[in-house]
Amino acid sequence: MKNLSERDKKHLWHPLTQHQLHPEMLAITKAKGALLYDEDGNTYVDGIASWYTTMYGHGNPHITKAIAQQMETLDFVMFSGFTHRPAVELSEQLVALLPSNQEKIFFNDNGSTAIEAAIKMAIQYHHNKGDKRDTLIAFENGFHGDTFGAMSASGLSSYNGPFEEFLLKVERIPVPQEDTIDAVLNQLNTILENNACAAFVFEPLVQGAAGMKFHSAKGLDALINKCRENDVLTIADEIMTGFGKTGKNFASDYLQYPPDIICLSKALTAGMFPLSITSCSLEVYEAFLSNEVAKGFFHAHTFSAHPLGCAAALAGIDLLNSNEIVERRAYIEKAHIEFVDQVENHPKVQEVRSKGVILAVDLKLESDRYGSLRDRLYAFFMEQGVNLRPLGNTIYTLPPYVITNEQLAKVYEAIKNALEIV
């Protein structure tokens, strides 16, 4: 029988792939902890936690047990007209964990649909108050997903190119750095004066797909406060940053002014189940309460609040602030800081930075996001037994919290080796 990699070619179409150039896919047959195993028995350290999801490790027994137990009790029921214990308990635990203004939890299927729901909430929030607003504000080079509303808020043409003329109206501002806050505020003021702005959508503190680019918490607070003064809702995309990756439970925890709406997915269920959440303040929610049926939020997903996904999320929250995971998070954060010191003066390094468990190294080389340099680096890392996916000229790692000291050292060694041959 043909191997999985060969059988794959017959029917499958993979995401983010130009199949004419990259017809081969590596078949992964098993995953455990921070390791991936291919069909030939090779192992790879999962240095990006499979797109920042499996933060407690692949096959974590506490989470798999919770899903299995839930499966025996209630596998699935639609969430319109019904509720269930896993959803109720998850809402209670999330509201206790999220910034204090978050009171209501809306369920979706994935990160893009969480953003989609948030954008629709924001537009309808104003509509229900008799105020038509047609413009979003977003950061340059942001990424929020691949559905049309999420694409509209995103600013990376490599993803949006063919669809630009079909997108929502968006005005963009650069991310604020400590020395650019006033200039960015001035740009925001101009946008607010000349447009009917419904919402400001942003990745708080770290722009993931842009290459793990960091920006100022103080500057973001200033922008949020300006939006509040103009009744523009603020939407924090915590899909990548959420659940401890920046050093706090959420990147929004670094802010003085909490966002009105927060989007969560990925590590929400530790990669065990597709599920996402759009949370919001009571003020947002109450704008939809009316004797007019049409003012309700008529937006739904078949698998909303799936009991198995809720069970996985509850088990993940158990682990998030457990002593073991807190210790591992602290170890990785400290190890990243030490690695920054080791390579920041390397002649091939333009910039190196870390925040929480996120580490990024920018090379002194130009490269397209999915160009040949990126492809060569990716292949090199896999040959080294490490799964890293460079973004253009940025090499980054965002490892699972359960990665061992030895496995993390292997990730660092692979990056150092790449600096010598790039």
Coordinates of C-alpha atoms in Angstrom, one line a residue:
M1 CA 0.0 0.0 0.0
K2 CA 1.2 3.5 -0.8
N3 CA 2.3 5.5 2.1
L4 CA 0.2 8.3 3.4
S5 CA 2.2 11.1 1.8
E6 CA 1.6 9.5 -1.6
R7 CA -2.1 8.9 -1.0
D8 CA -2.5 12.5 0.2
K9 CA -1.8 13.8 -3.3
K10 CA -4.9 12.2 -4.9
H11 CA -7.7 14.1 -3.2
L12 CA -6.4 16.6 -0.6
W13 CA -6.0 20.4 -0.9
H14 CA -3.9 21.9 1.9
P15 CA -4.2 25.4 3.4
L16 CA -1.5 28.0 2.7
T17 CA 0.0 25.8 0.0
Q18 CA 0.9 26.3 -3.7
H19 CA 0.6 22.7 -4.7
Q20 CA 2.4 23.2 -8.0
L21 CA 5.5 24.2 -6.0
H22 CA 5.0 22.0 -2.9
P23 CA 3.2 18.8 -3.8
E24 CA 4.8 16.8 -0.9
M25 CA 3.2 16.6 2.6
L26 CA 4.8 15.0 5.6
A27 CA 2.5 12.4 7.2
I28 CA 2.3 12.7 10.9
T29 CA 1.0 9.5 12.6
K30 CA 1.4 10.3 16.3
A31 CA 1.9 13.2 18.6
K32 CA 2.6 13.3 22.3
G33 CA 3.8 16.1 24.6
A34 CA 6.0 18.4 22.5
L35 CA 6.8 15.8 19.9
L36 CA 5.4 14.9 16.5
Y37 CA 6.1 11.5 14.9
D38 CA 6.1 10.9 11.1
E39 CA 5.2 7.7 9.3
D40 CA 8.9 6.8 9.0
G41 CA 9.4 7.0 12.8
N42 CA 11.2 10.3 12.8
T43 CA 10.5 12.7 15.6
Y44 CA 10.2 16.5 15.6
V45 CA 9.9 19.0 18.4
D46 CA 6.8 21.0 17.9
G47 CA 8.4 24.4 18.4
I48 CA 5.2 26.4 17.5
A49 CA 2.7 24.2 19.4
S50 CA 0.9 23.4 16.1
W51 CA -0.1 27.0 15.4
Y52 CA -0.1 28.0 19.1
T53 CA -2.9 25.6 20.1
T54 CA -1.4 22.6 21.9
M55 CA 0.0 24.6 24.8
Y56 CA -0.4 21.8 27.3
G57 CA 1.1 19.2 25.0
H58 CA -0.3 16.8 22.5
G59 CA -2.6 14.1 24.0
N60 CA -2.6 15.7 27.4
P61 CA -4.3 13.0 29.6
H62 CA -6.2 15.5 31.7
I63 CA -7.9 17.0 28.7
T64 CA -8.5 13.7 26.8
K65 CA -10.1 12.2 29.9
A66 CA -12.4 15.2 30.3
I67 CA -13.5 14.9 26.6
A68 CA -14.1 11.1 26.9
Q69 CA -16.2 11.6 30.1
Q70 CA -18.3 14.3 28.5
M71 CA -18.8 12.1 25.4
E72 CA -20.4 9.5 27.5
T73 CA -22.9 12.0 29.0
L74 CA -23.8 14.5 26.3
D75 CA -22.1 14.4 23.0
F76 CA -23.9 17.3 21.3
V77 CA -27.0 19.3 21.3
M78 CA -27.8 22.5 19.4
F79 CA -27.3 25.7 21.4
S80 CA -30.4 27.6 20.3
G81 CA -33.2 27.0 22.8
F82 CA -31.0 24.6 24.9
T83 CA -28.1 25.0 27.3
H84 CA -25.8 22.5 29.1
R85 CA -23.5 22.2 32.1
P86 CA -20.1 22.4 30.2
A87 CA -21.2 25.7 28.5
V88 CA -22.5 27.2 31.7
E89 CA -19.4 26.3 33.7
L90 CA -17.1 27.5 31.0
S91 CA -18.8 30.8 30.8
E92 CA -18.4 31.2 34.6
Q93 CA -14.8 30.3 34.6
L94 CA -13.9 32.5 31.6
V95 CA -15.7 35.5 33.0
A96 CA -13.7 35.1 36.2
L97 CA -10.5 34.9 34.2
L98 CA -11.0 37.6 31.6
P99 CA -10.7 41.4 32.1
S100 CA -13.3 42.5 34.6
N101 CA -15.6 44.2 32.1
Q102 CA -16.3 41.0 30.2
E103 CA -19.7 39.6 31.1
K104 CA -21.2 37.7 28.2
I105 CA -19.9 34.7 26.2
F106 CA -20.9 34.0 22.6
F107 CA -19.7 30.7 21.0
N108 CA -18.3 30.2 17.5
D109 CA -16.3 27.5 15.7
N110 CA -12.8 29.0 15.1
G111 CA -10.7 32.1 15.3
S112 CA -12.0 33.6 12.0
T113 CA -15.6 33.2 13.0
A114 CA -14.9 34.7 16.5
I115 CA -13.7 37.8 14.7
E116 CA -16.6 37.7 12.2
A117 CA -19.1 37.6 15.1
A118 CA -17.3 40.5 16.9
I119 CA -17.4 42.7 13.8
K120 CA -21.1 42.0 13.2
M121 CA -21.8 42.7 16.9
A122 CA -20.0 46.1 16.6
I123 CA -21.8 47.1 13.5
Q124 CA -25.2 46.0 14.8
Y125 CA -24.5 47.6 18.2
H126 CA -24.5 51.0 16.5
H127 CA -27.3 50.1 14.1
N128 CA -29.6 49.1 17.0
K129 CA -29.0 52.6 18.5
G130 CA -30.0 54.2 15.2
D131 CA -26.4 55.1 14.3
K132 CA -25.2 53.7 10.9
R133 CA -21.4 53.2 11.0
D134 CA -19.6 51.6 8.1
T135 CA -15.9 51.8 8.9
L136 CA -13.5 49.6 10.9
I137 CA -10.1 50.7 12.2
A138 CA -7.2 48.2 12.2
F139 CA -3.5 48.0 12.4
E140 CA -1.2 47.8 9.4
N141 CA 0.0 44.3 8.8
G142 CA -2.5 42.8 11.2
F143 CA -4.0 39.3 10.6
H144 CA -7.4 38.3 11.9
G145 CA -8.5 35.3 9.8
D146 CA -9.8 34.3 6.4
T147 CA -13.6 34.9 6.4
F148 CA -14.6 38.2 4.8
G149 CA -15.0 40.3 7.8
A150 CA -11.8 39.0 9.3
M151 CA -10.0 39.5 6.0
S152 CA -11.2 43.0 5.9
A153 CA -9.6 43.8 9.2
S154 CA -6.4 42.0 8.2
G155 CA -3.7 44.0 6.4
L156 CA -1.5 41.3 4.7
S157 CA -2.0 41.4 1.0
S158 CA -0.5 37.9 0.6
Y159 CA -3.7 36.6 2.1
N160 CA -6.2 39.2 0.8
G161 CA -5.0 40.0 -2.7
P162 CA -7.8 38.6 -4.9
F163 CA -10.6 39.8 -2.6
E164 CA -9.6 43.4 -1.8
E165 CA -12.4 45.0 -3.8
F166 CA -15.0 42.9 -1.9
L167 CA -14.0 43.8 1.6
L168 CA -15.5 46.0 4.3
K169 CA -14.3 49.6 4.6
V170 CA -11.2 49.7 6.8
E171 CA -8.9 52.6 7.8
R172 CA -5.4 51.5 9.0
I173 CA -2.9 52.9 11.5
P174 CA 0.6 51.8 12.4
V175 CA 1.1 50.0 15.7
P176 CA 2.3 52.4 18.4
Q177 CA 5.8 52.2 19.7
E178 CA 6.9 54.2 22.8
D179 CA 8.3 57.0 20.6
T180 CA 5.4 57.1 18.1
I181 CA 2.3 57.2 20.3
D182 CA 1.5 60.9 19.6
A183 CA 1.9 60.5 15.8
V184 CA -0.4 57.4 15.7
L185 CA -2.9 59.1 17.9
N186 CA -3.0 62.0 15.4
Q187 CA -3.7 59.6 12.6
L188 CA -6.5 58.0 14.6
N189 CA -8.0 61.4 15.3
T190 CA -8.0 62.2 11.6
I191 CA -9.7 58.9 10.8
L192 CA -12.4 59.4 13.5
E193 CA -13.1 62.9 12.3
N194 CA -13.6 61.8 8.7
N195 CA -15.3 58.4 9.0
A196 CA -18.3 56.8 10.7
C197 CA -16.2 54.3 12.7
A198 CA -17.9 51.3 14.3
A199 CA -14.9 49.4 15.8
F200 CA -11.2 49.2 16.2
V201 CA -9.9 45.6 15.7
F202 CA -6.4 44.8 16.9
E203 CA -4.0 42.1 18.1
P204 CA -3.0 43.3 21.5
L205 CA 0.8 43.7 22.0
V206 CA 1.9 41.1 19.5
Q207 CA 1.1 40.8 15.8
G208 CA 1.5 37.1 15.1
A209 CA 1.3 36.6 11.3
A210 CA 3.2 39.8 10.8
G211 CA 6.2 38.1 12.3
M212 CA 5.6 38.3 16.1
K213 CA 6.0 42.1 16.0
F214 CA 5.6 43.8 19.4
H215 CA 4.1 47.1 20.2
S216 CA 3.5 49.4 23.2
A217 CA 0.9 48.7 25.8
K218 CA 0.9 52.4 26.8
G219 CA 0.3 53.3 23.1
L220 CA -2.5 50.8 22.7
D221 CA -4.1 52.1 25.9
A222 CA -4.1 55.6 24.4
L223 CA -5.7 54.4 21.2
I224 CA -8.4 52.4 23.1
N225 CA -9.2 55.4 25.3
K226 CA -9.5 57.7 22.3
C227 CA -12.0 55.1 20.7
R228 CA -14.0 55.0 24.0
E229 CA -14.3 58.8 23.9
N230 CA -15.8 58.5 20.4
D231 CA -18.1 55.5 21.2
V232 CA -16.0 53.3 18.9
L233 CA -16.1 49.7 20.2
T234 CA -12.7 48.0 20.7
I235 CA -12.1 44.4 19.7
A236 CA -9.1 42.5 21.0
D237 CA -8.1 39.5 18.9
E238 CA -6.6 37.3 21.6
I239 CA -6.8 34.2 19.4
M240 CA -3.0 33.8 19.3
T241 CA -2.0 35.7 22.5
G242 CA -4.6 34.3 24.9
F243 CA -4.1 31.8 27.7
G244 CA -0.7 32.8 29.0
K245 CA 1.5 33.2 26.0
T246 CA 2.5 36.8 26.7
G247 CA 3.3 36.1 30.4
K248 CA -0.2 37.0 31.7
N249 CA -3.4 35.1 31.1
F250 CA -4.3 37.5 28.3
A251 CA -2.4 40.3 26.6
S252 CA -5.3 42.6 27.5
D253 CA -4.3 42.2 31.1
Y254 CA -1.4 44.6 30.4
L255 CA -3.8 47.3 29.5
Q256 CA -5.4 50.0 31.7
Y257 CA -8.5 50.2 29.5
P258 CA -10.0 46.7 28.7
P259 CA -11.5 46.2 25.3
D260 CA -15.2 46.0 24.8
I261 CA -15.0 42.6 22.9
I262 CA -12.4 39.8 23.1
C263 CA -12.0 37.0 20.7
L264 CA -10.5 33.6 21.8
S265 CA -9.7 30.3 20.1
K266 CA -6.6 28.1 19.5
A267 CA -5.3 27.4 23.1
L268 CA -8.9 27.7 24.4
T269 CA -9.3 24.0 23.8
A270 CA -5.6 23.2 23.7
G271 CA -6.0 22.1 20.1
M272 CA -8.3 19.3 21.1
F273 CA -11.5 20.6 19.5
P274 CA -12.6 23.4 17.1
L275 CA -14.2 26.0 19.3
S276 CA -14.0 29.8 19.7
I277 CA -15.5 32.5 21.8
T278 CA -16.5 36.2 21.4
S279 CA -16.9 37.7 24.8
C280 CA -18.2 41.2 25.4
S281 CA -19.2 43.8 28.0
L282 CA -22.7 44.1 29.4
E283 CA -23.0 47.5 27.6
V284 CA -22.5 45.7 24.2
Y285 CA -24.9 42.9 25.1
E286 CA -27.7 45.2 26.3
A287 CA -27.8 47.1 23.0
F288 CA -29.3 43.9 21.6
L289 CA -32.1 43.6 24.2
S290 CA -35.4 44.8 22.7
N291 CA -39.1 43.9 22.1
E292 CA -38.1 44.1 18.4
V293 CA -37.0 40.6 17.4
A294 CA -34.8 42.0 14.6
K295 CA -32.6 43.8 17.2
G296 CA -31.4 40.4 18.5
F297 CA -28.1 39.0 17.3
F298 CA -29.2 36.6 14.6
H299 CA -25.9 34.9 14.0
A300 CA -25.3 31.2 14.7
H301 CA -23.0 28.2 14.2
T302 CA -24.3 24.6 14.1
F303 CA -21.6 23.5 16.6
S304 CA -21.8 26.5 18.9
A305 CA -20.9 25.6 22.5
H306 CA -20.2 22.0 21.5
P307 CA -20.1 20.1 24.8
L308 CA -16.9 18.3 23.9
G309 CA -15.1 21.5 23.1
C310 CA -16.4 23.1 26.3
A311 CA -15.1 20.1 28.3
A312 CA -11.7 20.5 26.7
A313 CA -11.6 24.2 27.5
L314 CA -12.6 23.6 31.1
A315 CA -9.8 21.1 31.5
G316 CA -7.3 23.5 29.8
I317 CA -8.3 26.2 32.3
D318 CA -7.6 23.7 35.1
L319 CA -4.0 23.4 33.8
L320 CA -3.4 27.0 32.8
N321 CA -2.5 28.3 36.3
S322 CA -1.6 25.0 37.8
N323 CA 1.8 25.0 39.7
E324 CA 3.4 22.8 37.0
I325 CA 2.3 24.9 34.0
V326 CA 3.1 28.2 35.8
E327 CA 6.6 26.9 36.6
R328 CA 7.1 25.8 33.0
R329 CA 5.9 29.1 31.6
A330 CA 8.4 30.9 33.9
Y331 CA 11.2 28.6 32.8
I332 CA 10.5 29.2 29.1
E333 CA 10.3 32.9 29.6
K334 CA 13.6 33.1 31.4
A335 CA 15.3 30.8 28.8
H336 CA 14.0 33.0 26.0
I337 CA 15.5 36.1 27.7
E338 CA 18.9 34.3 28.0
F339 CA 18.7 33.2 24.3
V340 CA 18.1 36.8 23.3
D341 CA 21.3 37.8 25.1
Q342 CA 23.2 35.1 23.3
V343 CA 22.3 36.0 19.7
E344 CA 21.3 39.7 19.7
N345 CA 24.8 40.7 18.5
H346 CA 25.1 38.0 15.9
P347 CA 26.0 39.5 12.5
K348 CA 23.0 37.8 10.8
V349 CA 20.5 39.1 13.4
Q350 CA 18.6 42.3 12.7
E351 CA 16.5 42.1 15.9
V352 CA 15.7 39.5 18.5
R353 CA 12.9 39.9 21.0
S354 CA 10.8 37.8 23.5
K355 CA 7.6 38.3 25.5
G356 CA 6.3 35.5 27.7
V357 CA 6.9 32.2 25.8
I358 CA 7.1 34.1 22.4
L359 CA 10.6 34.4 20.9
A360 CA 11.3 36.0 17.5
V361 CA 14.5 36.5 15.5
D362 CA 14.6 38.8 12.5
L363 CA 17.4 38.1 10.0
K364 CA 19.4 40.8 8.2
L365 CA 18.0 39.4 4.9
E366 CA 15.0 40.3 2.7
S367 CA 12.5 37.5 2.1
D368 CA 9.0 37.1 0.9
R369 CA 6.5 35.7 3.4
Y370 CA 6.4 32.4 1.5
G371 CA 9.6 32.9 -0.5
S372 CA 12.5 30.6 -1.2
L373 CA 14.5 31.6 1.9
R374 CA 11.6 30.8 4.1
D375 CA 11.2 27.4 2.4
R376 CA 14.9 26.6 2.8
L377 CA 14.8 27.6 6.5
Y378 CA 11.7 25.5 7.1
A379 CA 13.3 22.4 5.4
F380 CA 16.5 23.0 7.4
F381 CA 14.6 23.1 10.7
M382 CA 12.8 19.9 9.8
E383 CA 16.1 18.2 9.0
Q384 CA 17.2 19.3 12.5
G385 CA 14.2 17.6 14.0
V386 CA 12.4 20.8 14.9
N387 CA 9.0 22.1 13.6
L388 CA 9.4 25.9 13.0
R389 CA 7.6 27.9 10.3
P390 CA 9.5 31.1 9.6
L391 CA 7.5 34.1 8.5
G392 CA 9.5 35.8 5.8
N393 CA 12.8 36.7 7.4
T394 CA 11.5 36.1 10.9
I395 CA 12.3 32.9 12.8
Y396 CA 10.1 32.4 15.8
T397 CA 9.2 29.8 18.4
L398 CA 6.2 29.6 20.6
P399 CA 6.6 26.2 22.3
P400 CA 4.1 24.2 24.3
Y401 CA 4.3 24.9 28.0
V402 CA 5.2 21.2 28.6
I403 CA 8.3 21.3 26.4
T404 CA 11.3 19.7 28.3
N405 CA 14.5 21.6 28.9
E406 CA 16.3 19.3 26.5
Q407 CA 13.7 19.8 23.8
L408 CA 13.8 23.6 24.2
A409 CA 17.6 23.5 24.0
K410 CA 17.2 21.6 20.7
V411 CA 15.0 24.4 19.3
Y412 CA 17.6 27.0 20.3
E413 CA 20.4 25.0 18.8
A414 CA 18.5 24.6 15.5
I415 CA 18.0 28.4 15.3
K416 CA 21.7 29.0 16.1
N417 CA 22.7 26.5 13.4
A418 CA 20.4 28.3 10.9
L419 CA 22.2 31.6 11.7
E420 CA 25.5 30.0 10.7
I421 CA 24.4 28.7 7.3
V422 CA 21.7 31.2 6.2

